[in-house]
Tab-separated table of C-alpha atoms in Angstrom:
chain	number	residue	atom	x	y	z
A	239	MET	CA	67.428	6.433	7.899
A	240	ARG	CA	65.241	7.339	11.099
A	241	THR	CA	66.883	9.011	13.728
A	242	GLU	CA	66.290	5.368	15.978
A	243	LYS	CA	67.872	3.457	13.849
A	244	ILE	CA	70.831	5.291	13.336
A	245	ALA	CA	71.481	5.565	17.315
A	246	VAL	CA	71.416	1.459	17.297
A	247	LEU	CA	73.772	1.781	14.682
A	248	ILE	CA	76.237	4.481	16.713
A	249	ALA	CA	75.843	1.931	20.302
A	250	ILE	CA	76.903	-1.052	17.956
A	251	ILE	CA	79.517	0.455	16.151
A	252	ALA	CA	80.787	1.577	19.254
A	253	ILE	CA	80.169	-2.070	21.006
A	254	SER	CA	81.995	-3.345	18.454
A	255	LEU	CA	85.193	-1.389	18.276
A	256	ILE	CA	85.221	-1.846	22.146
A	257	GLY	CA	85.918	-5.587	21.650
A	258	ILE	CA	88.223	-5.289	18.730
A	259	ARG	CA	90.045	-2.070	19.953
A	260	PRO	CA	92.054	-1.210	16.351
A	261	LYS	CA	95.681	0.010	17.551
A	262	ASN	CA	94.827	-0.398	20.977
A	263	VAL	CA	93.109	2.573	21.497
A	264	PRO	CA	91.613	1.856	25.098
A	265	ALA	CA	88.313	0.417	25.404
A	266	TRP	CA	86.624	3.459	26.850
A	267	VAL	CA	88.050	6.054	24.524
A	268	TRP	CA	84.886	4.453	21.793
A	269	ALA	CA	82.344	4.144	24.362
A	270	GLY	CA	82.551	7.657	24.914
A	271	ALA	CA	83.660	8.391	21.249
A	272	GLY	CA	79.902	6.675	20.377
A	273	VAL	CA	78.414	9.319	23.054
A	274	ILE	CA	79.691	12.035	21.216
A	275	ALA	CA	78.060	10.937	18.465
A	276	LEU	CA	74.941	11.057	19.620
A	277	LEU	CA	75.666	13.735	21.434
A	278	GLY	CA	76.573	15.730	18.242
A	279	LEU	CA	73.905	14.494	16.660
A	280	GLY	CA	71.080	15.108	18.674
A	281	LEU	CA	70.055	12.026	19.532
A	282	GLU	CA	70.956	11.592	22.859
A	283	SER	CA	70.929	15.486	25.278
A	284	LEU	CA	73.119	16.074	28.278
A	285	ARG	CA	70.799	15.749	30.824
A	286	LEU	CA	69.176	12.541	29.690
A	287	ALA	CA	72.729	11.062	29.286
A	288	PHE	CA	73.733	12.547	33.047
A	289	ASP	CA	70.485	10.561	34.194
A	290	ALA	CA	71.791	7.582	32.589
A	291	VAL	CA	74.710	6.997	34.432
A	292	LEU	CA	73.383	8.520	38.325
A	293	THR	CA	70.627	6.001	38.038
A	294	GLN	CA	72.969	3.382	37.813
A	295	TRP	CA	74.728	4.565	41.649
A	296	ASN	CA	73.823	1.126	42.702
A	297	VAL	CA	75.747	-0.859	40.522
A	298	LEU	CA	78.978	1.415	39.868
A	299	LEU	CA	79.075	1.631	43.430
A	300	PHE	CA	79.307	-2.367	43.710
A	301	ILE	CA	81.439	-2.245	41.255
A	302	LEU	CA	84.276	0.021	43.365
A	303	GLY	CA	83.682	-2.525	46.171
A	304	LEU	CA	84.337	-5.687	44.565
A	305	MET	CA	87.428	-3.664	43.300
A	306	GLY	CA	88.373	-2.551	46.509
A	307	ILE	CA	87.922	-5.539	47.357
A	308	SER	CA	90.032	-7.900	44.672
A	309	ALA	CA	92.724	-4.890	44.708
A	310	ALA	CA	92.882	-5.207	48.597
A	311	ALA	CA	93.160	-9.099	48.201
A	312	GLU	CA	95.684	-8.686	45.837
A	313	TYR	CA	98.061	-6.804	47.107
A	314	SER	CA	98.016	-8.965	50.354
A	315	GLY	CA	99.159	-11.900	48.387
A	316	LEU	CA	96.072	-13.550	49.412
A	317	PHE	CA	94.900	-15.010	45.679
A	318	GLU	CA	98.621	-15.832	45.144
A	319	TRP	CA	98.833	-17.669	47.710
A	320	ILE	CA	95.870	-20.157	46.307
A	321	ALA	CA	96.752	-20.374	43.563
A	322	SER	CA	99.962	-22.566	44.789
A	323	ALA	CA	97.880	-24.305	47.058
A	324	LEU	CA	95.620	-25.553	44.034
A	325	LEU	CA	99.117	-26.080	41.922
A	326	GLU	CA	100.667	-28.650	45.110
A	327	ARG	CA	96.683	-30.073	45.461
A	328	ALA	CA	96.914	-31.205	41.610
A	329	SER	CA	99.997	-33.384	42.243
A	330	GLY	CA	101.832	-31.939	39.367
A	331	SER	CA	98.342	-33.319	36.824
A	332	ARG	CA	98.131	-30.416	34.416
A	333	ARG	CA	94.449	-32.434	33.455
A	334	LEU	CA	93.641	-31.996	37.842
A	335	LEU	CA	95.246	-28.146	38.370
A	336	PHE	CA	92.629	-27.280	35.755
A	337	VAL	CA	89.519	-29.211	37.667
A	338	ASN	CA	91.191	-27.297	40.808
A	339	LEU	CA	91.256	-23.707	38.676
A	340	PHE	CA	87.998	-23.898	37.355
A	341	ILE	CA	86.755	-24.908	41.089
A	342	ALA	CA	88.276	-22.111	42.368
A	343	GLY	CA	87.309	-20.121	39.913
A	344	SER	CA	83.870	-20.903	40.446
A	345	VAL	CA	83.913	-19.933	43.865
A	346	MET	CA	84.768	-16.926	43.475
A	347	THR	CA	82.648	-15.822	41.617
A	348	ILE	CA	79.760	-16.820	42.927
A	349	PHE	CA	80.678	-15.175	46.694
A	350	PHE	CA	83.278	-11.941	45.072
A	351	SER	CA	81.264	-11.424	41.442
A	352	ASN	CA	82.526	-12.763	38.250
A	353	ASP	CA	84.638	-9.238	37.854
A	354	ALA	CA	86.783	-10.109	40.722
A	355	THR	CA	87.622	-13.007	38.885
A	356	ALA	CA	88.839	-11.712	35.233
A	357	ILE	CA	89.813	-8.647	37.830
A	358	VAL	CA	92.679	-10.664	39.742
A	359	PHE	CA	92.219	-14.014	38.540
A	360	THR	CA	93.619	-13.808	35.314
A	361	PRO	CA	96.993	-12.446	35.910
A	362	ILE	CA	97.579	-14.811	38.725
A	363	ILE	CA	97.012	-17.916	36.754
A	364	PHE	CA	99.381	-16.355	34.019
A	365	ARG	CA	101.524	-15.869	36.217
A	366	THR	CA	101.344	-19.028	37.569
A	367	VAL	CA	100.734	-21.479	34.727
A	368	ALA	CA	103.186	-19.674	32.350
A	369	LYS	CA	106.367	-19.615	34.526
A	370	ARG	CA	106.440	-23.674	34.363
A	371	GLY	CA	105.904	-23.820	30.811
A	372	ILE	CA	102.545	-25.149	30.224
A	373	ASP	CA	100.586	-24.174	27.748
A	374	ALA	CA	98.277	-21.221	29.681
A	375	LEU	CA	95.397	-21.017	26.774
A	376	PRO	CA	93.077	-23.615	27.770
A	377	TYR	CA	93.139	-22.277	32.315
A	378	LEU	CA	92.471	-18.767	30.637
A	379	TYR	CA	89.873	-19.543	28.589
A	380	ALA	CA	88.215	-21.706	31.840
A	381	CYS	CA	88.574	-18.577	33.521
A	382	THR	CA	86.988	-15.846	31.627
A	383	PHE	CA	84.181	-19.047	31.230
A	384	VAL	CA	83.489	-19.841	35.068
A	385	ALA	CA	83.336	-15.739	35.271
A	386	ASP	CA	79.784	-15.968	33.492
A	387	THR	CA	78.723	-19.335	34.498
A	388	ALA	CA	78.944	-19.493	37.756
A	389	SER	CA	77.582	-15.455	38.123
A	390	PHE	CA	73.998	-16.094	38.325
A	391	GLY	CA	73.592	-18.052	40.807
A	392	LEU	CA	73.568	-15.449	43.364
A	393	PRO	CA	72.300	-11.944	43.236
A	394	PHE	CA	75.812	-10.976	43.809
A	395	SER	CA	77.858	-12.666	41.851
A	396	ASN	CA	77.353	-10.531	39.023
A	397	PRO	CA	76.466	-6.759	38.611
A	398	THR	CA	74.173	-6.843	36.270
A	399	ASN	CA	72.345	-9.248	39.073
A	400	LEU	CA	70.949	-6.106	40.128
A	401	LEU	CA	69.767	-3.892	37.119
A	402	VAL	CA	67.095	-6.317	36.414
A	403	LEU	CA	66.706	-6.494	39.923
A	404	PRO	CA	67.408	-4.257	41.739
A	405	ARG	CA	66.498	-5.732	45.602
A	406	PRO	CA	66.336	-9.328	44.879
A	407	ASN	CA	64.430	-11.739	47.491
A	408	PHE	CA	67.808	-13.778	48.292
A	409	ILE	CA	65.296	-17.058	48.684
A	410	PRO	CA	63.364	-17.483	46.023
A	411	PHE	CA	66.698	-15.939	43.448
A	412	LEU	CA	68.928	-19.332	44.804
A	413	LEU	CA	65.601	-21.607	44.910
A	414	HIS	CA	65.690	-20.033	41.082
A	415	LEU	CA	69.069	-19.947	39.879
A	416	GLY	CA	71.323	-21.408	42.043
A	417	PRO	CA	70.232	-25.972	41.045
A	418	PRO	CA	70.614	-24.716	36.932
A	419	MET	CA	73.583	-22.733	38.139
A	420	LEU	CA	75.395	-25.686	39.616
A	421	ILE	CA	74.596	-27.561	36.360
A	422	SER	CA	75.132	-25.758	33.637
A	423	LEU	CA	79.300	-25.373	35.438
A	424	VAL	CA	79.137	-29.289	35.246
A	425	ILE	CA	78.449	-29.242	31.389
A	426	ASN	CA	81.308	-26.510	31.136
A	427	LEU	CA	83.781	-28.179	33.151
A	428	ALA	CA	83.456	-31.710	31.106
A	429	VAL	CA	83.169	-30.333	27.745
A	430	PHE	CA	86.342	-27.631	28.146
A	431	LEU	CA	88.218	-30.891	30.222
A	432	LEU	CA	86.959	-32.927	26.130
A	433	MET	CA	87.697	-30.052	23.982
A	434	PHE	CA	91.253	-29.573	26.008
A	435	ARG	CA	91.801	-33.007	26.829
A	436	THR	CA	95.283	-33.297	24.571
A	437	ARG	CA	96.464	-29.639	25.962
A	438	LEU	CA	96.159	-31.198	29.630
A	439	ARG	CA	98.038	-33.953	29.565
A	440	GLY	CA	101.492	-33.949	31.141
A	441	HIS	CA	102.698	-32.693	34.415
A	442	TYR	CA	104.716	-30.331	35.996
A	443	VAL	CA	107.246	-29.795	38.995
A	444	VAL	CA	105.577	-29.709	42.423
A	445	GLU	CA	106.727	-27.418	44.322
A	446	PRO	CA	105.791	-26.689	48.294
A	447	THR	CA	103.114	-24.097	49.752
A	448	ARG	CA	104.802	-22.129	52.073
A	449	ALA	CA	102.126	-21.623	55.073
A	450	ILE	CA	99.431	-18.734	55.216
A	451	GLU	CA	100.613	-15.392	56.953
A	452	ARG	CA	98.475	-13.825	59.378
A	453	ARG	CA	98.431	-10.528	57.084
A	454	GLN	CA	95.880	-13.168	54.247
A	455	ARG	CA	94.397	-14.749	57.138
A	456	TYR	CA	92.588	-11.891	58.052
A	457	THR	CA	92.567	-10.298	54.600
A	458	LEU	CA	89.716	-13.873	53.927
A	459	ALA	CA	88.070	-13.955	57.208
A	460	ALA	CA	86.878	-9.903	56.234
A	461	MET	CA	86.028	-11.433	52.802
A	462	VAL	CA	83.883	-14.258	53.843
A	463	ALA	CA	82.079	-11.640	56.310
A	464	VAL	CA	81.554	-9.338	53.918
A	465	ALA	CA	79.858	-12.096	51.336
A	466	ALA	CA	78.174	-12.449	54.702
A	467	ALA	CA	76.679	-8.824	54.653
A	468	TYR	CA	75.665	-9.356	50.831
A	469	VAL	CA	73.245	-12.134	51.916
A	470	VAL	CA	71.691	-9.761	55.213
A	471	ALA	CA	71.455	-6.906	53.182
A	472	LEU	CA	69.673	-8.540	50.015
A	473	ALA	CA	67.207	-9.807	53.734
A	474	LEU	CA	67.049	-6.369	54.294
A	475	ARG	CA	66.128	-4.902	51.427
A	476	TRP	CA	69.237	-3.134	51.573
A	477	PRO	CA	70.558	-2.253	48.555
A	478	LEU	CA	74.853	-4.214	47.823
A	479	GLY	CA	76.211	-1.182	46.504
A	480	PRO	CA	77.170	0.738	49.515
A	481	VAL	CA	77.301	-2.079	51.537
A	482	ALA	CA	80.389	-3.133	48.717
A	483	VAL	CA	81.825	-0.531	49.328
A	484	ILE	CA	81.702	-0.261	53.377
A	485	GLY	CA	83.256	-3.964	52.914
A	486	ALA	CA	86.120	-2.935	50.542
A	487	LEU	CA	86.885	-0.653	53.399
A	488	PHE	CA	87.201	-3.971	55.777
A	489	VAL	CA	89.281	-5.536	53.697
A	490	LEU	CA	91.426	-2.522	53.426
A	491	VAL	CA	91.979	-2.333	57.123
A	492	ALA	CA	91.913	-6.134	57.898
A	493	GLY	CA	94.512	-6.385	55.099
A	494	LYS	CA	96.791	-4.091	56.156
A	495	VAL	CA	96.695	-2.524	52.565
A	496	TYR	CA	96.431	1.646	52.567
A	497	PRO	CA	94.192	2.891	50.644
A	498	ARG	CA	96.486	4.737	48.183
A	499	GLU	CA	98.534	1.347	47.342
A	500	ALA	CA	94.979	-0.395	46.804
A	501	SER	CA	93.604	2.544	44.695
A	502	GLN	CA	97.002	1.719	42.272
A	503	ARG	CA	95.247	-1.864	41.515
A	504	ILE	CA	92.422	-0.393	41.160
A	505	GLY	CA	91.085	0.197	37.320
A	506	TRP	CA	89.498	3.487	37.077
A	507	SER	CA	89.306	3.422	32.983
A	508	THR	CA	86.595	0.621	33.282
A	509	PHE	CA	84.053	3.596	35.165
A	510	PRO	CA	84.045	5.633	32.037
A	511	LEU	CA	83.554	2.415	30.284
A	512	LEU	CA	80.660	2.052	32.369
A	513	ALA	CA	79.241	5.029	31.996
A	514	GLY	CA	79.427	5.028	27.934
A	515	LEU	CA	77.849	2.410	27.542
A	516	PHE	CA	74.593	3.611	30.285
A	517	VAL	CA	74.427	6.873	28.027
A	518	LEU	CA	74.770	4.656	25.017
A	519	LEU	CA	71.563	1.824	26.082
A	520	ASP	CA	69.819	4.513	26.863
A	521	ALA	CA	69.503	6.369	22.973
A	522	VAL	CA	69.037	2.723	22.342
A	523	SER	CA	66.025	1.542	25.275
A	524	ARG	CA	64.446	5.338	23.439
A	525	SER	CA	64.860	4.439	20.586
A	526	GLY	CA	61.530	1.743	20.910
A	527	PHE	CA	63.613	-1.520	21.390
A	528	THR	CA	62.659	-1.818	24.613
A	529	THR	CA	59.040	-0.890	23.639
A	530	TRP	CA	59.618	-4.149	20.913
A	531	ALA	CA	61.293	-6.407	23.934
A	532	ILE	CA	58.213	-5.930	26.327
A	533	SER	CA	55.469	-6.454	22.917
A	534	GLY	CA	56.998	-9.479	21.942
A	535	LEU	CA	57.789	-11.658	25.234
A	536	HIS	CA	53.996	-10.620	25.635
A	537	ARG	CA	53.316	-12.435	22.521
A	538	MET	CA	55.417	-15.707	22.790
A	539	ALA	CA	53.209	-15.935	26.175
A	540	HIS	CA	50.093	-17.153	24.012
A	541	GLU	CA	52.614	-19.419	23.113
A	542	GLY	CA	52.997	-20.566	26.811
A	543	PRO	CA	55.497	-20.795	30.033
A	544	LEU	CA	58.464	-22.507	27.737
A	545	ALA	CA	57.648	-20.605	24.489
A	546	THR	CA	58.324	-17.536	26.770
A	547	ILE	CA	60.919	-18.623	29.141
A	548	LEU	CA	62.823	-19.755	26.066
A	549	ALA	CA	62.571	-16.718	24.677
A	550	ALA	CA	63.554	-14.312	27.139
A	551	ALA	CA	67.285	-16.303	28.152
A	552	PHE	CA	67.851	-16.571	24.325
A	553	GLY	CA	66.509	-13.401	23.348
A	554	SER	CA	68.771	-11.848	26.056
A	555	ALA	CA	71.636	-13.471	25.503
A	556	LEU	CA	72.069	-12.781	21.666
A	557	ALA	CA	71.040	-9.130	22.535
A	558	ALA	CA	73.662	-9.398	26.052
A	559	ASN	CA	76.393	-10.115	22.821
A	560	LEU	CA	75.123	-7.836	20.808
A	561	PHE	CA	74.856	-4.546	22.363
A	562	ASN	CA	76.901	-5.980	26.244
A	563	ASN	CA	75.052	-7.721	28.848
A	564	LEU	CA	75.134	-4.311	31.281
A	565	PRO	CA	72.958	-2.371	28.824
A	566	ILE	CA	71.279	-4.900	27.791
A	567	ALA	CA	70.453	-6.320	32.019
A	568	VAL	CA	69.352	-2.748	32.477
A	569	ILE	CA	66.474	-3.128	29.668
A	570	SER	CA	65.556	-6.424	30.890
A	571	GLY	CA	65.010	-4.643	34.097
A	572	THR	CA	62.797	-2.205	32.388
A	573	VAL	CA	60.577	-5.112	30.794
A	574	VAL	CA	60.290	-6.835	34.289
A	575	SER	CA	60.012	-3.084	35.773
A	576	HIS	CA	56.852	-2.426	33.239
A	577	GLY	CA	55.638	-6.029	33.632
A	578	SER	CA	52.891	-8.700	35.585
A	579	GLU	CA	55.513	-11.722	35.406
A	580	SER	CA	57.943	-10.843	37.936
A	581	TRP	CA	59.511	-13.935	37.349
A	582	LEU	CA	60.387	-13.106	33.717
A	583	ALA	CA	63.576	-12.057	35.651
A	584	TYR	CA	64.660	-15.171	36.125
A	585	PRO	CA	65.631	-16.416	31.931
A	586	LEU	CA	66.473	-12.805	31.719
A	587	ILE	CA	69.080	-13.380	33.642
A	588	ALA	CA	70.616	-16.375	32.872
A	589	GLY	CA	70.669	-14.481	29.788
A	590	VAL	CA	72.069	-11.654	30.306
A	591	ASP	CA	74.966	-13.574	32.173
A	592	LEU	CA	75.560	-17.568	30.576
A	593	GLY	CA	74.849	-15.768	27.142
A	594	PRO	CA	78.156	-13.589	27.039
A	595	ASN	CA	80.698	-16.647	27.097
A	596	LEU	CA	79.865	-16.556	22.901
A	597	THR	CA	82.263	-13.814	21.967
A	598	THR	CA	84.690	-11.363	23.510
A	599	THR	CA	82.591	-8.388	24.150
A	600	GLY	CA	79.803	-10.084	26.038
A	601	SER	CA	80.356	-8.888	29.116
A	602	LEU	CA	82.917	-6.576	31.124
A	603	ALA	CA	84.302	-9.453	32.387
A	604	THR	CA	85.404	-10.366	29.467
A	605	ILE	CA	86.308	-7.397	28.025
A	606	LEU	CA	88.553	-6.778	31.126
A	607	TRP	CA	90.177	-10.484	30.885
A	608	LEU	CA	90.993	-9.805	27.009
A	609	SER	CA	92.288	-6.547	28.015
A	610	ILE	CA	94.420	-8.663	30.142
A	611	LEU	CA	95.495	-10.561	27.950
A	612	ARG	CA	96.589	-8.063	25.464
A	613	SER	CA	98.863	-6.724	28.306
A	614	ARG	CA	100.632	-10.023	27.975
A	615	GLY	CA	100.724	-10.727	25.001
A	616	LEU	CA	98.586	-12.762	23.952
A	617	THR	CA	95.566	-12.771	21.016
A	618	ILE	CA	92.660	-14.610	21.631
A	619	ASN	CA	91.333	-15.676	18.181
A	620	PRO	CA	87.478	-14.071	17.910
A	621	LEU	CA	86.389	-17.492	15.740
A	622	GLU	CA	87.656	-19.964	18.355
A	623	TYR	CA	86.238	-18.170	21.590
A	624	LEU	CA	82.970	-18.378	19.772
A	625	ARG	CA	83.094	-22.212	18.765
A	626	LEU	CA	84.347	-22.116	22.150
A	627	GLY	CA	80.859	-20.360	23.343
A	628	LEU	CA	78.484	-22.278	20.849
A	629	THR	CA	79.471	-25.480	22.414
A	630	VAL	CA	78.156	-24.997	26.300
A	631	VAL	CA	76.386	-21.669	25.858
A	632	PRO	CA	72.675	-23.213	24.486
A	633	ALA	CA	72.195	-26.379	25.977
A	634	MET	CA	73.250	-24.023	29.422
A	635	LEU	CA	70.749	-21.555	28.818
A	636	MET	CA	68.460	-24.725	27.794
A	637	VAL	CA	68.724	-26.513	31.345
A	638	THR	CA	67.962	-23.305	32.979
A	639	SER	CA	65.001	-22.368	30.627
A	640	LEU	CA	63.531	-26.272	31.355
A	641	TRP	CA	64.412	-25.954	35.248
A	642	LEU	CA	62.838	-22.542	35.720
A	643	TRP	CA	59.435	-23.644	34.117
A	644	LEU	CA	59.384	-27.094	35.585
A	645	THR	CA	59.621	-25.493	39.235
A	646	GLY	CA	57.497	-22.220	38.028
């Protein structure tokens, strides 16, 4: 077997184990084991491994900033207050509560990233829904699906977007991917309301929402200011990583949250997981995967723009479920930087963001969501997750591809 194939095999096995997590071994351990195997077999050098991680400094800082913002907001009680307000606004209807939480998760993802939705919103939904005797699983599925579905409309809604386009132009990005993102959300919500119609029947006892505290109000205002800072930074072509970290410090001050308190709620194990994924990707990329992807898109270009868009969107979606969307986003960024068709970035982004809704290992947000549920004793059936994904992902990718073709 050629060494290139061995590197790809090691990456696939490691990423599969990240999703399966036999005996509840932490996800970062399997990523690290994959890296050790690559180093031990001479398929990757230490220098290349360090370079693979260091070149992604902007995304790593961006994720750190997002985690800091989420931790500050959670500690201030802001998200608990939002969940309580949504429960009251639904007037006791489980179906209307599902719609409210789906919309709230969409807004949170669009402006504060899909990882924030997975990390903070998931446990809050579980607590607020389950303690009222409501079947929490449909709401939890909505939480993870909306975290990916709503994440491709704006550059800062998903860290993978910055891997494909490190410094995107805000207005063109919004015009190309904003409308299909909204349509995809409508499709996702409509399909889930139909599939979960039996489990969403019934009512719950409504409890009045307490008034929002000053600390929470200041935290919310600071988060809105950070989102505005993202737009300004994109207009000035500044990297978003440092902006997110500075924004996290600003939210900490506004919410009167001590850095030590926030640090206790940051998932630090996420960073060795990310580092491992980046190194695994580097080995896969140098095995010829990137060259193969570029040549494949060039071949599809002879079939016309629509065929190329469909190949980019569906191809990156399938690859994201095989290798995780963060590594595939890095490869997509390489494809865009080496090609003359920069517009290919948009279908590639749609694929790496929407595609992971097929499996529980497709995106970092889904892996974090799954870890949170496992820590609370909930088991997710991968086949059921795949079945849900197959009902929405192909339709959403098709709508997005047609929009990009019509507007291209």
